[in-house]
mmCIF file of C-alpha atoms in Angstrom:
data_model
loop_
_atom_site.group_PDB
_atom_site.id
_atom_site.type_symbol
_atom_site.label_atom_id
_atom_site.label_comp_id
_atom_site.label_asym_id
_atom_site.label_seq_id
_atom_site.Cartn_x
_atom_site.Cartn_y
_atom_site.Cartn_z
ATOM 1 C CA UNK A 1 0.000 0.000 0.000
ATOM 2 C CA UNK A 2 0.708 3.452 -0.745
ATOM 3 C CA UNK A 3 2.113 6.176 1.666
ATOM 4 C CA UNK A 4 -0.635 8.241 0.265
ATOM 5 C CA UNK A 5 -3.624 5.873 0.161
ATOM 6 C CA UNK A 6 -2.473 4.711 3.812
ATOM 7 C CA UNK A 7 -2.659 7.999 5.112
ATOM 8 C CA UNK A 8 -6.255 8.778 3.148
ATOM 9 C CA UNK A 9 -7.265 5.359 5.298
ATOM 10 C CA UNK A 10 -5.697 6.966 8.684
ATOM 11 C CA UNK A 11 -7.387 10.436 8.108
ATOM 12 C CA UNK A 12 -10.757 8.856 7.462
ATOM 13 C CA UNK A 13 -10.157 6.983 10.413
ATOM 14 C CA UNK A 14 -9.796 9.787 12.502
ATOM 15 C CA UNK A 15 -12.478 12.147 10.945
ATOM 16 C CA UNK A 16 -15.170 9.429 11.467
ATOM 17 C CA UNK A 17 -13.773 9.122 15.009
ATOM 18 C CA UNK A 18 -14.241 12.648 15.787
ATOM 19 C CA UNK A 19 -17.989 12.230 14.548
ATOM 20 C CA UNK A 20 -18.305 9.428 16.590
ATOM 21 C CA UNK A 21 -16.721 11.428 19.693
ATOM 22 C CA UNK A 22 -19.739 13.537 19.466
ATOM 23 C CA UNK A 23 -22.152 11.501 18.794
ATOM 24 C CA UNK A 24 -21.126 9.862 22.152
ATOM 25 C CA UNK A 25 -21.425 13.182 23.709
ATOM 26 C CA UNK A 26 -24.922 13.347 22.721
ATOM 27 C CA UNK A 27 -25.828 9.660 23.486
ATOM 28 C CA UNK A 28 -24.647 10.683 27.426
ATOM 29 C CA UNK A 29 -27.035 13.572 27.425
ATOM 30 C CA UNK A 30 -29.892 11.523 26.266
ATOM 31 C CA UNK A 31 -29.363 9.130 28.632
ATOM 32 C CA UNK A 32 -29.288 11.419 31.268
ATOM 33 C CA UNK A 33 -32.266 13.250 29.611
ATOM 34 C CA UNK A 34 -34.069 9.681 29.277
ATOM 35 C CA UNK A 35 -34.795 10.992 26.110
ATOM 36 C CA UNK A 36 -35.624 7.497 24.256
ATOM 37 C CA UNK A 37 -36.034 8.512 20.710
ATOM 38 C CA UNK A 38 -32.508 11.007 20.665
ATOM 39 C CA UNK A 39 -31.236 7.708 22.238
ATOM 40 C CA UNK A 40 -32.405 5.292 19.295
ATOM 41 C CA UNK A 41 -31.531 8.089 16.649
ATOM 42 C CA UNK A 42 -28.195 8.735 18.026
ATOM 43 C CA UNK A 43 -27.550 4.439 18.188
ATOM 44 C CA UNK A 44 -28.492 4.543 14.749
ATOM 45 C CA UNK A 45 -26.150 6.996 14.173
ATOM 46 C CA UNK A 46 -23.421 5.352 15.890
ATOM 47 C CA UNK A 47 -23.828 1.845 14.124
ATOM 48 C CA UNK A 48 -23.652 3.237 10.593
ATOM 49 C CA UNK A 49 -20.279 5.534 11.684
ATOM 50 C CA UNK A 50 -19.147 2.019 13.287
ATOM 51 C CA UNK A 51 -20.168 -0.225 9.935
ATOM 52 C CA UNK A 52 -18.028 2.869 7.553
ATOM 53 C CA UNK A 53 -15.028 2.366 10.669
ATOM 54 C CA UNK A 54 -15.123 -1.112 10.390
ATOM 55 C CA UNK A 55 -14.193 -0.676 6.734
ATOM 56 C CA UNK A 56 -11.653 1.698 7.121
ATOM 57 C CA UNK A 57 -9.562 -0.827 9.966
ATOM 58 C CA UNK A 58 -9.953 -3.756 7.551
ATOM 59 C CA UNK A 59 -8.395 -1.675 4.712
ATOM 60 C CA UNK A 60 -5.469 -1.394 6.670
ATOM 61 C CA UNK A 61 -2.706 -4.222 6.979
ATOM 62 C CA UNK A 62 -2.940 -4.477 10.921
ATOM 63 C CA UNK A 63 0.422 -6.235 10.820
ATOM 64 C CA UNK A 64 2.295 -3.163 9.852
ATOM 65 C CA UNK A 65 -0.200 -0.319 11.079
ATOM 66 C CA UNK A 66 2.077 2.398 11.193
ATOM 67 C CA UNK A 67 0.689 3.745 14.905
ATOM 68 C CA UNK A 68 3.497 6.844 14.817
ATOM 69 C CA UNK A 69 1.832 8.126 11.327
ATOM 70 C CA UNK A 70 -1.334 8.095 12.760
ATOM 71 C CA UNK A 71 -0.447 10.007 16.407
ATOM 72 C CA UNK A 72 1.262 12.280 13.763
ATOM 73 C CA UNK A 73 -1.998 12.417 11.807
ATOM 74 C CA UNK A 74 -3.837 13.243 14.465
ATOM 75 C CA UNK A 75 -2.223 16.085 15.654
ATOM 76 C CA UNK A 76 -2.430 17.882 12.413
ATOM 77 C CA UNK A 77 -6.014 18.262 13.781
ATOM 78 C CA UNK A 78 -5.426 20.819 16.195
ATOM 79 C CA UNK A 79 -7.632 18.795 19.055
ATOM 80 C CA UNK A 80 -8.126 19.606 22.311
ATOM 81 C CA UNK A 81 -6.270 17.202 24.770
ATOM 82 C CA UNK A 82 -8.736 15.112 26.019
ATOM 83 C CA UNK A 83 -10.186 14.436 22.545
ATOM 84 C CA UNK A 84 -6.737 13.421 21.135
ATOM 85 C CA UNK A 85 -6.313 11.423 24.034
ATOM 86 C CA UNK A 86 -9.297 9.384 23.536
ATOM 87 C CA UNK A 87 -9.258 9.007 19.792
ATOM 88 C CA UNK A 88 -5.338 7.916 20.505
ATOM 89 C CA UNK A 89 -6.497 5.357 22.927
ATOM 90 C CA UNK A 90 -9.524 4.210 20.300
ATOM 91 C CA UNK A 91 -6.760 3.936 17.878
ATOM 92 C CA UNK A 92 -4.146 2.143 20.106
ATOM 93 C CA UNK A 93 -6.621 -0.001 21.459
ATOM 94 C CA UNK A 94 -8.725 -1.507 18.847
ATOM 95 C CA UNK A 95 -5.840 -2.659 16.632
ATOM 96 C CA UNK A 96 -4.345 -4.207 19.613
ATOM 97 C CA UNK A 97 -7.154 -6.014 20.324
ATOM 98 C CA UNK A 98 -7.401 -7.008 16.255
ATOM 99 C CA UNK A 99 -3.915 -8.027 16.145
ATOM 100 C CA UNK A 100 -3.845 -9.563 20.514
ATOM 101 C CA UNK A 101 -7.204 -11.090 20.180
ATOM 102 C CA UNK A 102 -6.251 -14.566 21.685
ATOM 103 C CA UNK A 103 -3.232 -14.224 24.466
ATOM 104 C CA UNK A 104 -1.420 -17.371 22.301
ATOM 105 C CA UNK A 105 1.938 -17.976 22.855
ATOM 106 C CA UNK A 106 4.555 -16.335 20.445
ATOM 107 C CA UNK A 107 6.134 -17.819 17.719
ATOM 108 C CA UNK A 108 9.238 -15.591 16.955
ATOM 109 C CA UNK A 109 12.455 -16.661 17.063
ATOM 110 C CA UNK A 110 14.221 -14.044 18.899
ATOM 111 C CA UNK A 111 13.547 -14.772 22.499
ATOM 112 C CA UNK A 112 13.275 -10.734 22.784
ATOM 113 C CA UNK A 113 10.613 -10.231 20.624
ATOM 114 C CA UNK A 114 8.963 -12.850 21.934
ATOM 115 C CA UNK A 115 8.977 -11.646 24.967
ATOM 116 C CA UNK A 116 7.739 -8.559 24.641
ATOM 117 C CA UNK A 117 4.797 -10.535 22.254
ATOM 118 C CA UNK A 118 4.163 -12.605 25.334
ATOM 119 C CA UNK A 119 4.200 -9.321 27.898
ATOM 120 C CA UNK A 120 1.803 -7.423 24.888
ATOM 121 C CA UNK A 121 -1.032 -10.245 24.858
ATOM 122 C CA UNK A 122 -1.367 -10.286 28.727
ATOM 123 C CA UNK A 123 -1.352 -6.906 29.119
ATOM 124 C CA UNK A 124 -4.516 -6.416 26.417
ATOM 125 C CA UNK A 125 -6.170 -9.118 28.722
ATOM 126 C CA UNK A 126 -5.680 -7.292 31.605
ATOM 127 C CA UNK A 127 -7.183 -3.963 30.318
ATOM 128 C CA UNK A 128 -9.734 -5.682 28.824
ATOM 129 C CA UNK A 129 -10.791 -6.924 32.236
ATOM 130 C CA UNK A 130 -10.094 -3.593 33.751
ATOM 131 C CA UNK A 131 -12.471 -1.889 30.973
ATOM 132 C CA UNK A 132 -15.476 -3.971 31.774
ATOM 133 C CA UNK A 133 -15.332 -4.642 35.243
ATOM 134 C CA UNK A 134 -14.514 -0.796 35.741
ATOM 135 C CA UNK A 135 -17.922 -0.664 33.301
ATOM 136 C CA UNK A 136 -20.017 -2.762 35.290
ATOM 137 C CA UNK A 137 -19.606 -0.475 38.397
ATOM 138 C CA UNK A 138 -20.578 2.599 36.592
ATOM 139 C CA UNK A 139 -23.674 1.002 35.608
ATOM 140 C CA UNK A 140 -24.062 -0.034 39.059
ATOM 141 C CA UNK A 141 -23.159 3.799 39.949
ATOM 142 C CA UNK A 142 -25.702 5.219 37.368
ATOM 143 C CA UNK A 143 -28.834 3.014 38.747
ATOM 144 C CA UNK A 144 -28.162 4.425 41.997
ATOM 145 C CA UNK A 145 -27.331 8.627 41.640
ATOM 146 C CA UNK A 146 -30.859 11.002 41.625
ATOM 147 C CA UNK A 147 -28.233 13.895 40.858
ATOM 148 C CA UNK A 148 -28.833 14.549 37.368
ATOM 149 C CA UNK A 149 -25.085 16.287 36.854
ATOM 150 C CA UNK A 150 -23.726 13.559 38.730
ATOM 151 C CA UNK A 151 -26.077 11.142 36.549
ATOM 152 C CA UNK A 152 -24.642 13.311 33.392
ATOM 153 C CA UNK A 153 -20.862 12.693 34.137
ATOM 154 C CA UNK A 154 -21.403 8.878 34.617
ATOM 155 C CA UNK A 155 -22.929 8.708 31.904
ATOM 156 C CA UNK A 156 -19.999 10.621 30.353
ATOM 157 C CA UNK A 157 -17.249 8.306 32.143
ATOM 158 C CA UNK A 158 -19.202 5.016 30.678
ATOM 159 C CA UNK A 159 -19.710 5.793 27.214
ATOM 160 C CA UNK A 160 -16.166 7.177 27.250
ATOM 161 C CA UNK A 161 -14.747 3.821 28.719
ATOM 162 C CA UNK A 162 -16.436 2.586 25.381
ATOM 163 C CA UNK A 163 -15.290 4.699 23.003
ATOM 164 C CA UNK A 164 -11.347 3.955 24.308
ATOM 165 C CA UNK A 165 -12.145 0.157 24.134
ATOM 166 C CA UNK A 166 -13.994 -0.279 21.082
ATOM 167 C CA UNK A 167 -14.070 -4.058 21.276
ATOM 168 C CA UNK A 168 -16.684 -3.319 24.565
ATOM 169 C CA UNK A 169 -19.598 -1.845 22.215
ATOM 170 C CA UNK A 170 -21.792 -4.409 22.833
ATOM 171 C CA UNK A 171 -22.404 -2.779 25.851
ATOM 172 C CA UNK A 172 -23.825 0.952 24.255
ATOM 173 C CA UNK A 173 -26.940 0.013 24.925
ATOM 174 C CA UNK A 174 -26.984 -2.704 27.646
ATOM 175 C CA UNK A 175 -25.060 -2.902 31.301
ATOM 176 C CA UNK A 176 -22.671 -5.623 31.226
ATOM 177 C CA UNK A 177 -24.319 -8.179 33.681
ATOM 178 C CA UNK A 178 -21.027 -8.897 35.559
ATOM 179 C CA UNK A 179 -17.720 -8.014 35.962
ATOM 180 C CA UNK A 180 -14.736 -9.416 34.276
ATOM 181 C CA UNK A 181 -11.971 -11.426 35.606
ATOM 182 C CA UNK A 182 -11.310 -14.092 33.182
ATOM 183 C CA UNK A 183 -8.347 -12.965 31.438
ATOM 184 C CA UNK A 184 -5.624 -14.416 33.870
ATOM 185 C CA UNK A 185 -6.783 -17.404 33.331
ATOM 186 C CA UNK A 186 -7.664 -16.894 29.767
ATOM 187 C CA UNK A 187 -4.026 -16.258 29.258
ATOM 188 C CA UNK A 188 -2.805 -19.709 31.238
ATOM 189 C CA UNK A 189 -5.293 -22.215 29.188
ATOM 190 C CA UNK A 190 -3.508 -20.249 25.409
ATOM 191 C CA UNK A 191 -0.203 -21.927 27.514
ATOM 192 C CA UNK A 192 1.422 -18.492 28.891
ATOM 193 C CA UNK A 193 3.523 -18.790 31.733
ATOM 194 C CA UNK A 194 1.756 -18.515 34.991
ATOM 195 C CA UNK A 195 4.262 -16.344 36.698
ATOM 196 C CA UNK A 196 4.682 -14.423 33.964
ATOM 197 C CA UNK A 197 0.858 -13.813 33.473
ATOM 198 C CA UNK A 198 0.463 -13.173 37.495
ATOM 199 C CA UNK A 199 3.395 -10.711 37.673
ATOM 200 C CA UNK A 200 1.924 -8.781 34.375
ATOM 201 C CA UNK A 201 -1.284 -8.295 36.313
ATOM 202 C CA UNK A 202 -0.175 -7.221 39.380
ATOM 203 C CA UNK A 203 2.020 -4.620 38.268
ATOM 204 C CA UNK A 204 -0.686 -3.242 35.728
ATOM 205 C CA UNK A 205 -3.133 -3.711 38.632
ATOM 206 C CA UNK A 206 -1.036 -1.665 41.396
ATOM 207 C CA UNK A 207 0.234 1.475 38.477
ATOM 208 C CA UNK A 208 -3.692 1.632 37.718
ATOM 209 C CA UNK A 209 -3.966 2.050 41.575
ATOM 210 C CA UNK A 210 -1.159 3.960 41.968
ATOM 211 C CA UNK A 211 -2.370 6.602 39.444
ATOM 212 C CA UNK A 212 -5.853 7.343 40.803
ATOM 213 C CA UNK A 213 -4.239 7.365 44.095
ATOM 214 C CA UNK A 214 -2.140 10.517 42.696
ATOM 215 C CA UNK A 215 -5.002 12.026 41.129
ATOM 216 C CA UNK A 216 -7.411 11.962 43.975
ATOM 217 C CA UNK A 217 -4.325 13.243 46.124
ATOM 218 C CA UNK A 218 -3.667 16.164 42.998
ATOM 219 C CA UNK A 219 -6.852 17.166 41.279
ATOM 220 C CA UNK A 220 -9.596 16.278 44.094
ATOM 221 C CA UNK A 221 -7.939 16.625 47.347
ATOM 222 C CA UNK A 222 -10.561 18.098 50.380
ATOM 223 C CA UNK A 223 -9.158 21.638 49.423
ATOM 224 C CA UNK A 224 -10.439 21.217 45.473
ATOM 225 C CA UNK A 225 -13.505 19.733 46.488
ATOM 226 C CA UNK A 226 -14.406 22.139 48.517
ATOM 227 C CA UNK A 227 -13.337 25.146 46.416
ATOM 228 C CA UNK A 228 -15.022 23.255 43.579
ATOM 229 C CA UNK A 229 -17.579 20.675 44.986
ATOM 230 C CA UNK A 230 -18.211 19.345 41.259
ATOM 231 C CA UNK A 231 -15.289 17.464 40.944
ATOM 232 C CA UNK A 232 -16.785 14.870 44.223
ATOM 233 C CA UNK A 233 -18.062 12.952 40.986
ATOM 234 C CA UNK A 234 -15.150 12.647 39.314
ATOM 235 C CA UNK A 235 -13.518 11.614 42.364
ATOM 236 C CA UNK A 236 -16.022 9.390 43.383
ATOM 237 C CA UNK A 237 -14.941 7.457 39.312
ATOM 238 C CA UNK A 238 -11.515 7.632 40.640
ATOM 239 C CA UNK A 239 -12.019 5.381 43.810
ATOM 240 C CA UNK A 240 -14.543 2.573 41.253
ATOM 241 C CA UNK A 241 -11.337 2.400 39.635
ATOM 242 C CA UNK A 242 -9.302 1.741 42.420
ATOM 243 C CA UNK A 243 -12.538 -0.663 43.322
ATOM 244 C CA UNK A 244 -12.400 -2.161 39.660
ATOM 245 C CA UNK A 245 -8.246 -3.154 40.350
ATOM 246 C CA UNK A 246 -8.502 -4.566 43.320
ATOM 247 C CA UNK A 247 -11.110 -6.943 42.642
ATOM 248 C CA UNK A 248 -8.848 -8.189 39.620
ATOM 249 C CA UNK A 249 -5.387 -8.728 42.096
ATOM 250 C CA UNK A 250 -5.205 -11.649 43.494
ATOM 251 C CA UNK A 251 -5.861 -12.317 47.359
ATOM 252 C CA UNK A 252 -1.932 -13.071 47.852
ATOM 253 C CA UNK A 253 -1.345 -9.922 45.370
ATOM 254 C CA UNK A 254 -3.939 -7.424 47.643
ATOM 255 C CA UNK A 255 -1.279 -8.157 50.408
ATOM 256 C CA UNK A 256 1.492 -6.189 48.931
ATOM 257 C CA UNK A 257 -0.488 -2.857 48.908
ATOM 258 C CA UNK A 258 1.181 -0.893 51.459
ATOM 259 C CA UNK A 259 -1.067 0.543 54.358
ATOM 260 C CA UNK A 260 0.110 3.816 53.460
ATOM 261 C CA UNK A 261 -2.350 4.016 50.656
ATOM 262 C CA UNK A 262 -5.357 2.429 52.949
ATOM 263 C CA UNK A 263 -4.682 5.661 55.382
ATOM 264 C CA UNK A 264 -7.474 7.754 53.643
ATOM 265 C CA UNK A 265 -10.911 6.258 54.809
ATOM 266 C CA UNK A 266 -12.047 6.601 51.016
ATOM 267 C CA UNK A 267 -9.684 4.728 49.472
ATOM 268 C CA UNK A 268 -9.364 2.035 52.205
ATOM 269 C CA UNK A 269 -12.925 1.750 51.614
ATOM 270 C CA UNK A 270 -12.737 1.529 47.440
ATOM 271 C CA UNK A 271 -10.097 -1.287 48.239
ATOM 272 C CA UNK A 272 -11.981 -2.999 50.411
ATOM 273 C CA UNK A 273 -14.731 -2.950 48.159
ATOM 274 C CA UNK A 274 -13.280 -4.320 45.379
ATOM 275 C CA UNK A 275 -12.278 -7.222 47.828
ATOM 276 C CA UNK A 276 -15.644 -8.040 49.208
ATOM 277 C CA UNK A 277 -16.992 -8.063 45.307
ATOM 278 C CA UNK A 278 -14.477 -10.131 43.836
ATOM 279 C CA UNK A 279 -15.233 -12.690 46.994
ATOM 280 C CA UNK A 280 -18.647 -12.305 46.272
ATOM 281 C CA UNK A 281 -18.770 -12.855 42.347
ATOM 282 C CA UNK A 282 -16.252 -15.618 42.697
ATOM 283 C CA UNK A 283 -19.046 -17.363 45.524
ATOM 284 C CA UNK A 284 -21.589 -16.912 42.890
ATOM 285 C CA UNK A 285 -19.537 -18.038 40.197
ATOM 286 C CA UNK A 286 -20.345 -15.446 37.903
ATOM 287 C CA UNK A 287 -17.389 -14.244 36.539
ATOM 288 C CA UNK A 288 -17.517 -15.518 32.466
ATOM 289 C CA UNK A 289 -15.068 -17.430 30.744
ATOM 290 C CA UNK A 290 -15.390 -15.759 27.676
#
């Protein structure tokens, strides 16, 4: 393929994910709204954008998808932050979970390489789990707020979850029923190595920890709450998060979370949280296997 035609294919990827970044925006607000018919419109909407998407990725040869040209790309588009960072992440994502969609072993011959292959396909099963468990609790969240701005940024925080992880749009229009914790062992039955799989989780496990710990300490500490009492939603998405983790470590893994993080009541409690759900789904035996 062409330099030019690939980069025709990359721009039309990102102009249709742009449309698709608003359309999202109004989906939220209908939601929130309970606005059924914007709702069904705007799901129309989003399934033909998907349908021209899905045309655009398979136009592409995935095993060479030049990921650099496309950041590069999207730049050129003069988007604020947060948009480039969730188009990036659609981007990033979605071929990695074209090109990682079973966690099988490697085959290359340079034990480097395959390492890193190895490291790559555990790591899209772990935020794959992470994505829809972290989904599942948002649902849970929305059922339960009366605020209607609160309501309006879960809303926001869910659909936006989806848009990053475009493999999880099954779920635009229905709650996932459960969370997710089937990737560990997912990745053990395509023969990865255990220890390898278990130490790959725990450390992305404890840095997604680690970095809502830093931005409830930074952007929603008691003196930004209460100089801007808004942001107790966005905090409150911060500790599911920290919920979401934990309920993917490992009991054994949970013990090496120093009690220096568990001094804030909040985030003791989000911890603790995730523990009692992960002992409860695992009771229940609903985590899937698929």
């Amino acid at each position: 393929m062409k330099k030019e035609e690939r980069d025709k294919i990359l721009n039309n990827i990102i102009t249709i994910s742009i449309v698709l970044n608003d359309k999202y925006i109004t989906l939220a607000t209908a939601k929130t709204d309970e606005n059924e018919e914007i709702v069904e419109q705007t799901l129309n909407h989003i399934k033909m954008a998907r349908e021209y998407e899905e045309k655009l990725y398979n136009s592409l040869d995935l095993k060479n998808v030049p990921y650099e040209r496309f950041c590069y790309l999207l730049r050129k588009r003069n988007l604020n932050q947060i948009d480039y960072d969730d188009i990036d992440s659609r981007f990033f994502n979605y071929i990695s979970s074209l090109t990682i969609t079973n966690p099988f072993l490697s085959q290359e011959e340079d034990i480097v390489d395959r390492i890193q292959e190895n490291k790559a396909a555990i790591t899209r099963q772990v935020k794959r789990d992470f994505t829809l468990t972290f989904l599942f609790l948002i649902s849970q969240a929305i059922k339960q707020e009366s605020d209607i701005n609160n309501k309006y940024n879960l809303w926001m925080e869910y659909y936006f979850t989806i848009f990053k992880e475009k493999s999880a749009e099954c779920f635009l229009d229905t709650f996932p029923k459960t969370p997710k914790k089937s990737g560990r062992n997912r990745c053990i039955l395509f023969n990865q190595e255990k220890k390898l799989v278990n130490e790959i989780y725990q450390e992305t496990l404890s840095e997604y920890i680690e970095e809502d710990l830093e931005r409830i300490k930074e952007d929603y500490n008691d003196q930004v709450l209460a100089q801007n009492p808004e942001e107790t939603i966005n905090k409150h998405l911060a500790l599911l998060a920290i919920t979401a983790s934990n309920m993917l470590l490992l009991e054994e893994e949970r013990k090496t979370i120093s009690e220096q993080k568990k001094e804030k009541q909040d985030v003791s409690a989000a911890l603790k949280r995730g523990e009692n759900l992960d002992k409860s789904y695992q009771k229940i035996k609903a985590y899937t296997s698929k």
